[in-house]
C-alpha positions as a Python dict, from the first residue, in 0.01 Angstrom:
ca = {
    (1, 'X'): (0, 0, 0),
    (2, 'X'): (-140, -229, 272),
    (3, 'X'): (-157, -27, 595),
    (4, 'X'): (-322, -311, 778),
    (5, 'X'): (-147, -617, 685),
    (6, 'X'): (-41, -843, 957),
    (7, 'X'): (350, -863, 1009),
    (8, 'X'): (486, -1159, 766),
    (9, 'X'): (871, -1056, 762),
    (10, 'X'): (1143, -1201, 940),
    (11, 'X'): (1375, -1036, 1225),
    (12, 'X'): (1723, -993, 1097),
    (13, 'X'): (1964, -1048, 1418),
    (14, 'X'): (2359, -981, 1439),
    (15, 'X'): (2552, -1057, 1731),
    (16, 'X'): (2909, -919, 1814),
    (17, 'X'): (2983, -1036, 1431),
    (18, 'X'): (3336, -987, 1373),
    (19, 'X'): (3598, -1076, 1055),
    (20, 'X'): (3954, -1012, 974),
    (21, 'X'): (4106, -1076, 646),
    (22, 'X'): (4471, -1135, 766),
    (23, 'X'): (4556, -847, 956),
    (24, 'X'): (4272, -614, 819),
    (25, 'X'): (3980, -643, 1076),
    (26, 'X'): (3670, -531, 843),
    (27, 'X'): (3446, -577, 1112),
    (28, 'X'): (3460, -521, 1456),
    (29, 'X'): (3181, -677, 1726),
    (30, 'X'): (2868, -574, 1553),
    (31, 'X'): (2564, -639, 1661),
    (32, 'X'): (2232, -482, 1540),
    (33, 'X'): (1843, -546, 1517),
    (34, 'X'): (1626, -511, 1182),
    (35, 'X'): (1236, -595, 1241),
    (36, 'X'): (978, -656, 976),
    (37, 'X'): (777, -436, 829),
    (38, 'X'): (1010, -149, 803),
    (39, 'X'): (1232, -37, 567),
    (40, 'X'): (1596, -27, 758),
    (41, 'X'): (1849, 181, 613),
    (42, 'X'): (2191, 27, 678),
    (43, 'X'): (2457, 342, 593),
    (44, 'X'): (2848, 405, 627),
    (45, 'X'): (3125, 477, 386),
    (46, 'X'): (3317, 340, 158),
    (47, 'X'): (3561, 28, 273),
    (48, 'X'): (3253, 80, 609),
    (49, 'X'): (3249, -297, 630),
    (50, 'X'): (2903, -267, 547),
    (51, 'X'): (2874, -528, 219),
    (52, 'X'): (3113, -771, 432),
    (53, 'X'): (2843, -776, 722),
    (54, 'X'): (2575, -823, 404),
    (55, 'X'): (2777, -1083, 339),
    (56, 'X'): (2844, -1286, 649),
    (57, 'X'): (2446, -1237, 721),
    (58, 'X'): (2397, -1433, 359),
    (59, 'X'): (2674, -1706, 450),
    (60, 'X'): (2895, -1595, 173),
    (61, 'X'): (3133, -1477, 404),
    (62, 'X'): (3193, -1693, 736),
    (63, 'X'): (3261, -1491, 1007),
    (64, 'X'): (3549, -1483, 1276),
    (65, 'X'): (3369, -1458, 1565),
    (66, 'X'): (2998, -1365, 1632),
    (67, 'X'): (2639, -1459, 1473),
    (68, 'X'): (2451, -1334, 1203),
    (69, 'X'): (2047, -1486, 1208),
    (70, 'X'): (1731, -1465, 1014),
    (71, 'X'): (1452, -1539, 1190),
    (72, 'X'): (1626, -1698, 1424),
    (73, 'X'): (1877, -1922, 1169),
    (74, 'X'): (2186, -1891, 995),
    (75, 'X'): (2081, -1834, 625),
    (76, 'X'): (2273, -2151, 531),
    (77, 'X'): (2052, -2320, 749),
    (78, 'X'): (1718, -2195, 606),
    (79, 'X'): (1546, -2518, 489),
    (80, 'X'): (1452, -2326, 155),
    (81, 'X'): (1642, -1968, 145),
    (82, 'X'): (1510, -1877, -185),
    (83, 'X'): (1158, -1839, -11),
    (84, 'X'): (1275, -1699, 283),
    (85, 'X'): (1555, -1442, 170),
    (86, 'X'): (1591, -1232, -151),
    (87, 'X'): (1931, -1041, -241),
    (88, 'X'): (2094, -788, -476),
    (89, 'X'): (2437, -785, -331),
    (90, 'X'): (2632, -694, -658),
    (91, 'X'): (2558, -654, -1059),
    (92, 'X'): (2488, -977, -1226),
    (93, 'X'): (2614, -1007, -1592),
    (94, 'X'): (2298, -1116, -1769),
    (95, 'X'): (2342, -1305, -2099),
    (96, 'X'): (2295, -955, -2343),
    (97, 'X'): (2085, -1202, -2595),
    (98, 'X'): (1846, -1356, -2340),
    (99, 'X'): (1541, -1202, -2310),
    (100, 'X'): (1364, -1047, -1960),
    (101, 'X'): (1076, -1306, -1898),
    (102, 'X'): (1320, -1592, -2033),
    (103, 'X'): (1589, -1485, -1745),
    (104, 'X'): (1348, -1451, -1510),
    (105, 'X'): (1159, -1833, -1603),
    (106, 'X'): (1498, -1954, -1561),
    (107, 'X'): (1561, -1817, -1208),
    (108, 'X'): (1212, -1944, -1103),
    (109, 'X'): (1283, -2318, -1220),
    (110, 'X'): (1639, -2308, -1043),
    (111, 'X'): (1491, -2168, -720),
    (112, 'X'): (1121, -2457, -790),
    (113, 'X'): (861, -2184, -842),
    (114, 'X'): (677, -2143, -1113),
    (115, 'X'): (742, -1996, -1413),
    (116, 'X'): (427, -1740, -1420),
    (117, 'X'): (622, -1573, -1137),
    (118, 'X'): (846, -1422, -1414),
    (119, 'X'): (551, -1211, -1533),
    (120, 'X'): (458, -1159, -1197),
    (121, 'X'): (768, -984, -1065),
    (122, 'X'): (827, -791, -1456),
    (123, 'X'): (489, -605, -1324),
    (124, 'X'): (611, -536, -986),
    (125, 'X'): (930, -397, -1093),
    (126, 'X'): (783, -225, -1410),
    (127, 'X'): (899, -426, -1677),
    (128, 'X'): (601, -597, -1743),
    (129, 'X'): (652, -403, -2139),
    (130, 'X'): (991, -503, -2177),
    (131, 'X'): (945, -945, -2095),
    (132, 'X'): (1042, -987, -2444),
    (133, 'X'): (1343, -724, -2505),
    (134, 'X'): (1682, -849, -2486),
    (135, 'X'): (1841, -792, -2161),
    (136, 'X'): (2205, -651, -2378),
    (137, 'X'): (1971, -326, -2529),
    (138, 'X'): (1853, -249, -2137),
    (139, 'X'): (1990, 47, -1927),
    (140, 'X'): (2218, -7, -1610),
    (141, 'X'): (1879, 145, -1438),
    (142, 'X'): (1649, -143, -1631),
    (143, 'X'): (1946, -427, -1544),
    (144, 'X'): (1900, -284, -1177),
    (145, 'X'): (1555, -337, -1192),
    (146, 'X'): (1537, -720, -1336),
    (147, 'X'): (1810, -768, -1039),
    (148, 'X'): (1544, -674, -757),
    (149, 'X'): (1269, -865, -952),
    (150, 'X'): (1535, -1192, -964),
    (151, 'X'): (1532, -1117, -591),
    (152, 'X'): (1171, -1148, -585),
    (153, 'X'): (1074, -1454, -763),
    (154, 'X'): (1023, -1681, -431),
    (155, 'X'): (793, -1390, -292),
    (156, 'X'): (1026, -1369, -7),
    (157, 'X'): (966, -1226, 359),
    (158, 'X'): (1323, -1063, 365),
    (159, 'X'): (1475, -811, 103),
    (160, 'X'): (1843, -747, 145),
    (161, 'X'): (1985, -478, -85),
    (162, 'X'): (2312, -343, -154),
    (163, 'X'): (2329, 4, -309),
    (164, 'X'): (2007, -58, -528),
    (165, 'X'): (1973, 276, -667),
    (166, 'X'): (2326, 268, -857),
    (167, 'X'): (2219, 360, -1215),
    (168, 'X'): (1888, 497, -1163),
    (169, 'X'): (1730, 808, -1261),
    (170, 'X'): (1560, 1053, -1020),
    (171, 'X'): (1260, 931, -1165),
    (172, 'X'): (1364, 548, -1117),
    (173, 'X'): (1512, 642, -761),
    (174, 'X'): (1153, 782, -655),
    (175, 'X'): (1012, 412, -799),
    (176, 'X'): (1240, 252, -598),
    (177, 'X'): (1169, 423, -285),
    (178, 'X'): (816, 412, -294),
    (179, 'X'): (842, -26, -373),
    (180, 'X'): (1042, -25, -78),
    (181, 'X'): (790, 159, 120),
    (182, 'X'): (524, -114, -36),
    (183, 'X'): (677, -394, 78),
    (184, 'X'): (742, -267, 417),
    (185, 'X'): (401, -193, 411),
    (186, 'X'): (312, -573, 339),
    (187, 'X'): (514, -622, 643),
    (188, 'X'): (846, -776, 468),
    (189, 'X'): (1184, -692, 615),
    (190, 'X'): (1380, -444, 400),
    (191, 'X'): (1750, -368, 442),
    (192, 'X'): (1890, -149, 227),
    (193, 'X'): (2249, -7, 200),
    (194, 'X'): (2292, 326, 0),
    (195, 'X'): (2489, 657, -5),
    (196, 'X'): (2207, 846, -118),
    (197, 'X'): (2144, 1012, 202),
    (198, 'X'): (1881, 1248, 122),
    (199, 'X'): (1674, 928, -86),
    (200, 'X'): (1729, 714, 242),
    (201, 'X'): (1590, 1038, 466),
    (202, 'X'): (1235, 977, 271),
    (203, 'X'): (1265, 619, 268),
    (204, 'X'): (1385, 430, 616),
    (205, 'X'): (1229, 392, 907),
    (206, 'X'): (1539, 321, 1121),
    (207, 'X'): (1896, 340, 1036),
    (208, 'X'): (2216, 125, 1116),
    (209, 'X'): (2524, 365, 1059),
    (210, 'X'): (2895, 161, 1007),
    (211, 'X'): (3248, 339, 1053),
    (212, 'X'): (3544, 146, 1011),
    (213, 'X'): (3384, -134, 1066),
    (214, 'X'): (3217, -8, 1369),
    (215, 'X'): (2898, 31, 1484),
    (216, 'X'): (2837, 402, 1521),
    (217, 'X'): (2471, 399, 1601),
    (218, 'X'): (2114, 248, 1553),
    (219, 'X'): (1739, 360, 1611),
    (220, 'X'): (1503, 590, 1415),
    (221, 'X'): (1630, 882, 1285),
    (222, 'X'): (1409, 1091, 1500),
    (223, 'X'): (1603, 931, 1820),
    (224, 'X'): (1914, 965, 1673),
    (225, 'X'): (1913, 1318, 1597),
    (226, 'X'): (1806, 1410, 1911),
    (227, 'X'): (2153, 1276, 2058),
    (228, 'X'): (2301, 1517, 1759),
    (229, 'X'): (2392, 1932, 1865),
    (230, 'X'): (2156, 2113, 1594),
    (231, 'X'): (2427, 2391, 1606),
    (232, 'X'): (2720, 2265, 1380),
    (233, 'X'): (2878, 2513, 1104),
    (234, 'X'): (2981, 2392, 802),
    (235, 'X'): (3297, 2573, 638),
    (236, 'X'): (3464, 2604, 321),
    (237, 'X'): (3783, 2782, 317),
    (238, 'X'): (4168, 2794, 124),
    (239, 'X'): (4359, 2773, 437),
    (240, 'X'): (4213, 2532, 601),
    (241, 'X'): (4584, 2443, 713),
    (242, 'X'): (4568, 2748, 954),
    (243, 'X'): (4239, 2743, 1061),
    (244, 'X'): (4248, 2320, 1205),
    (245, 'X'): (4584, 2489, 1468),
    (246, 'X'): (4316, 2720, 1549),
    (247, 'X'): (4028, 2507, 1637),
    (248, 'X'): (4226, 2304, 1797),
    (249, 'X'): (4380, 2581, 2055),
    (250, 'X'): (4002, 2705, 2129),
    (251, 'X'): (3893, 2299, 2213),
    (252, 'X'): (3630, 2333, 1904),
    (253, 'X'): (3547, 1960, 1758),
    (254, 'X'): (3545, 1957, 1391),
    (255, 'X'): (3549, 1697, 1121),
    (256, 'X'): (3744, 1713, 801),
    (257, 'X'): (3505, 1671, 502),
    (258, 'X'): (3672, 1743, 233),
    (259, 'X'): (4028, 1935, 120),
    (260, 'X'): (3906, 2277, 177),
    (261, 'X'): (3564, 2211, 390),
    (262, 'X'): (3519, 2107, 761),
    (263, 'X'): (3211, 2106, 986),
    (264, 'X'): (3269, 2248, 1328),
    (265, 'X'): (3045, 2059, 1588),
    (266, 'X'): (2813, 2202, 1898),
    (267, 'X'): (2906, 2546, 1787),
    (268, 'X'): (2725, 2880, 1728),
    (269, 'X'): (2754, 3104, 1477),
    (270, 'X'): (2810, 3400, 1755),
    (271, 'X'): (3107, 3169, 1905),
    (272, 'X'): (3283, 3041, 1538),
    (273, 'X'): (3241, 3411, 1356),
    (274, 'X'): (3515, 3577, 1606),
    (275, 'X'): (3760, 3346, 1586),
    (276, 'X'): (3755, 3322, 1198),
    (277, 'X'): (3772, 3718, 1223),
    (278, 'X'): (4027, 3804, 1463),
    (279, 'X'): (4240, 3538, 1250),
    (280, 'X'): (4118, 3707, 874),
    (281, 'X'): (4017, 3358, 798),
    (282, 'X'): (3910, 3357, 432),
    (283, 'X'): (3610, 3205, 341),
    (284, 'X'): (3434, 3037, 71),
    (285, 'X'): (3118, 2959, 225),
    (286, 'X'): (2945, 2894, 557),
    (287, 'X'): (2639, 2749, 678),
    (288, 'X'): (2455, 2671, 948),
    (289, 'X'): (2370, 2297, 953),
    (290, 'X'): (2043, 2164, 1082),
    (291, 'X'): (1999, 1732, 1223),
    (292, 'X'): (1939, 1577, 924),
    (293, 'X'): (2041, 1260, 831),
    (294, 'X'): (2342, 1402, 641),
    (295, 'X'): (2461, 1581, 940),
    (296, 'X'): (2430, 1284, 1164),
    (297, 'X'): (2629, 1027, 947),
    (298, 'X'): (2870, 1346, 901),
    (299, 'X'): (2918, 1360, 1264),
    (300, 'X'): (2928, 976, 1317),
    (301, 'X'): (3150, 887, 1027),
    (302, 'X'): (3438, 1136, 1090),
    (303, 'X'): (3299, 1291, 748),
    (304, 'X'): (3348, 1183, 360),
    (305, 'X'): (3747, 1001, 462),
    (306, 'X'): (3932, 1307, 307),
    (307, 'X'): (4064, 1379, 655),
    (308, 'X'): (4074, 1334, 1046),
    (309, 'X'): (3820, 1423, 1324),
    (310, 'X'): (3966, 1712, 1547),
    (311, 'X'): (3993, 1528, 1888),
    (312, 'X'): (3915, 1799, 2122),
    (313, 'X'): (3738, 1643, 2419),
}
């Protein structure tokens, strides 16, 4: 890694982006920074809105309202994209009788690089001992892996990636976290969308959290846990039924994360443990959760979408 090298990425910029599909609004005013030379973590649930925004920023989706720029452009704008801007949005389905280096040589000549990239990018991504195997006998975690070097044939200043660690192993998700860290460090823009929160905790630099199409918060994840109570209680419990009446009567905030789990927010274990035992609450487990990056997009994201956030304000 290049601790030194001079900034050479691209500022990602969206502006109050917004899009409905009929009467489903996906995305609601949106509008969020991502510098080079850091790796940006952009996180949220499922149905988030988060690979629509990916979208509109890639001009594959065209937005209602709102703008969504690469250094300063709209990416349909970009006199040569391909140089500029490289994506893994979604699986590709590779011919299974074409070989690595042959797919790759035939992404370089439709974006006009040269074919020695192919063997350039097999090495970065560690294929370099698979060019000649036939892309049908590779794992979903070696298919994954020719995506991001496809991405990086034109040597591009921006990397935009959506859930790239689907079908890795630990020991591929370690790879892939340490190349991102690389090319941040060559001063490339990286942003990344995953729901591996504890990966993305050793990974990003900043973070872009997305609820409902909202944005729920942005910064580093030092300055966003700070903003976060340290004292939240996580609980796992069969009658969960009688304990939310409960919480609600005593004004405690709580999210619903799961059928039979809840985290209680701002709360101490010396103010939670009477009420659960003057009320013989039965419980499965509970723990004491600390500010990191699992409890923060717990807190923001009204939990895992099994249930409601107690509104107790």
């Amino acid at each position: 890694m290049t601790g030194a090298t001079a900034t050479r990425g691209l500022p990602i910029e969206i502006h109050g982006l917004t899009k409905r599909f009929g009467p489903v609004l996906a995305v609601n005013d949106v509008s969020f920074s991502v510098s080079p030379g850091k790796v940006t973590g952009f996180l949220g649930p499922n149905g988030s809105g988060k690979t629509t925004t990916l979208r509109m920023l890639l001009g594959l989706v065209t937005p209602s309202s709102g703008t969504a720029t690469i250094g300063g452009q709209k990416y349909t704008d970009l006199s040569n994209p391909g140089d500029l801007v490289g994506a893994v949005l979604e699986a590709t389905s590779f011919h299974p009788s074409r070989r690595a280096r042959s797919h790759l040589r035939v992404v370089a000549r439709a974006c006009g690089h040269d074919e020695a990239r192919a063997d350039v990018v097999l090495e970065l991504v560690g294929l370099a001992g698979d060019a000649t195997r036939k892309v049908g006998g590779f794992s979903m975690g070696m298919r994954q892996r020719l995506e991001l070097a496809s991405a990086l044939i034109g040597d591009p200043e921006v990397l935009i990636l959506d859930e790239p660690s689907n079908g890795l192993d630990p020991q591929g998700i370690a790879w892939l976290r340490d190349f991102m860290r690389y090319l941040a460090g060559e001063g490339k823009t990286v942003l990344v969308s995953s729901h591996l929160l504890s990966e993305m905790a050793q990974t990003i630099d900043e973070v872009v959290i997305l609820s409902h199409g909202v944005l729920r918060a942005q910064g580093t994840l030092a300055s966003i846990t700070a903003n976060i109570s340290a004292s939240n209680m996580r609980l796992r419990t069969p009658e969960l039924e009688r304990l939310v009446p409960l919480l609600d009567h005593a004004k405690f905030t709580y999210t619903r994360i799961g059928p039979d789990e809840l985290t209680v927010h701002q709360i101490t274990p010396e103010r939670l443990g009477p009420l659960l035992a003057q009320n013989q609450i039965v419980l499965y487990g509970l723990s004491h959760e600390g500010t990191d990056l699992e409890s923060v997009f717990l807190s923001l994201t009204e939990g895992l979408g099994f249930g409601e956030q107690g509104a107790t304000a």
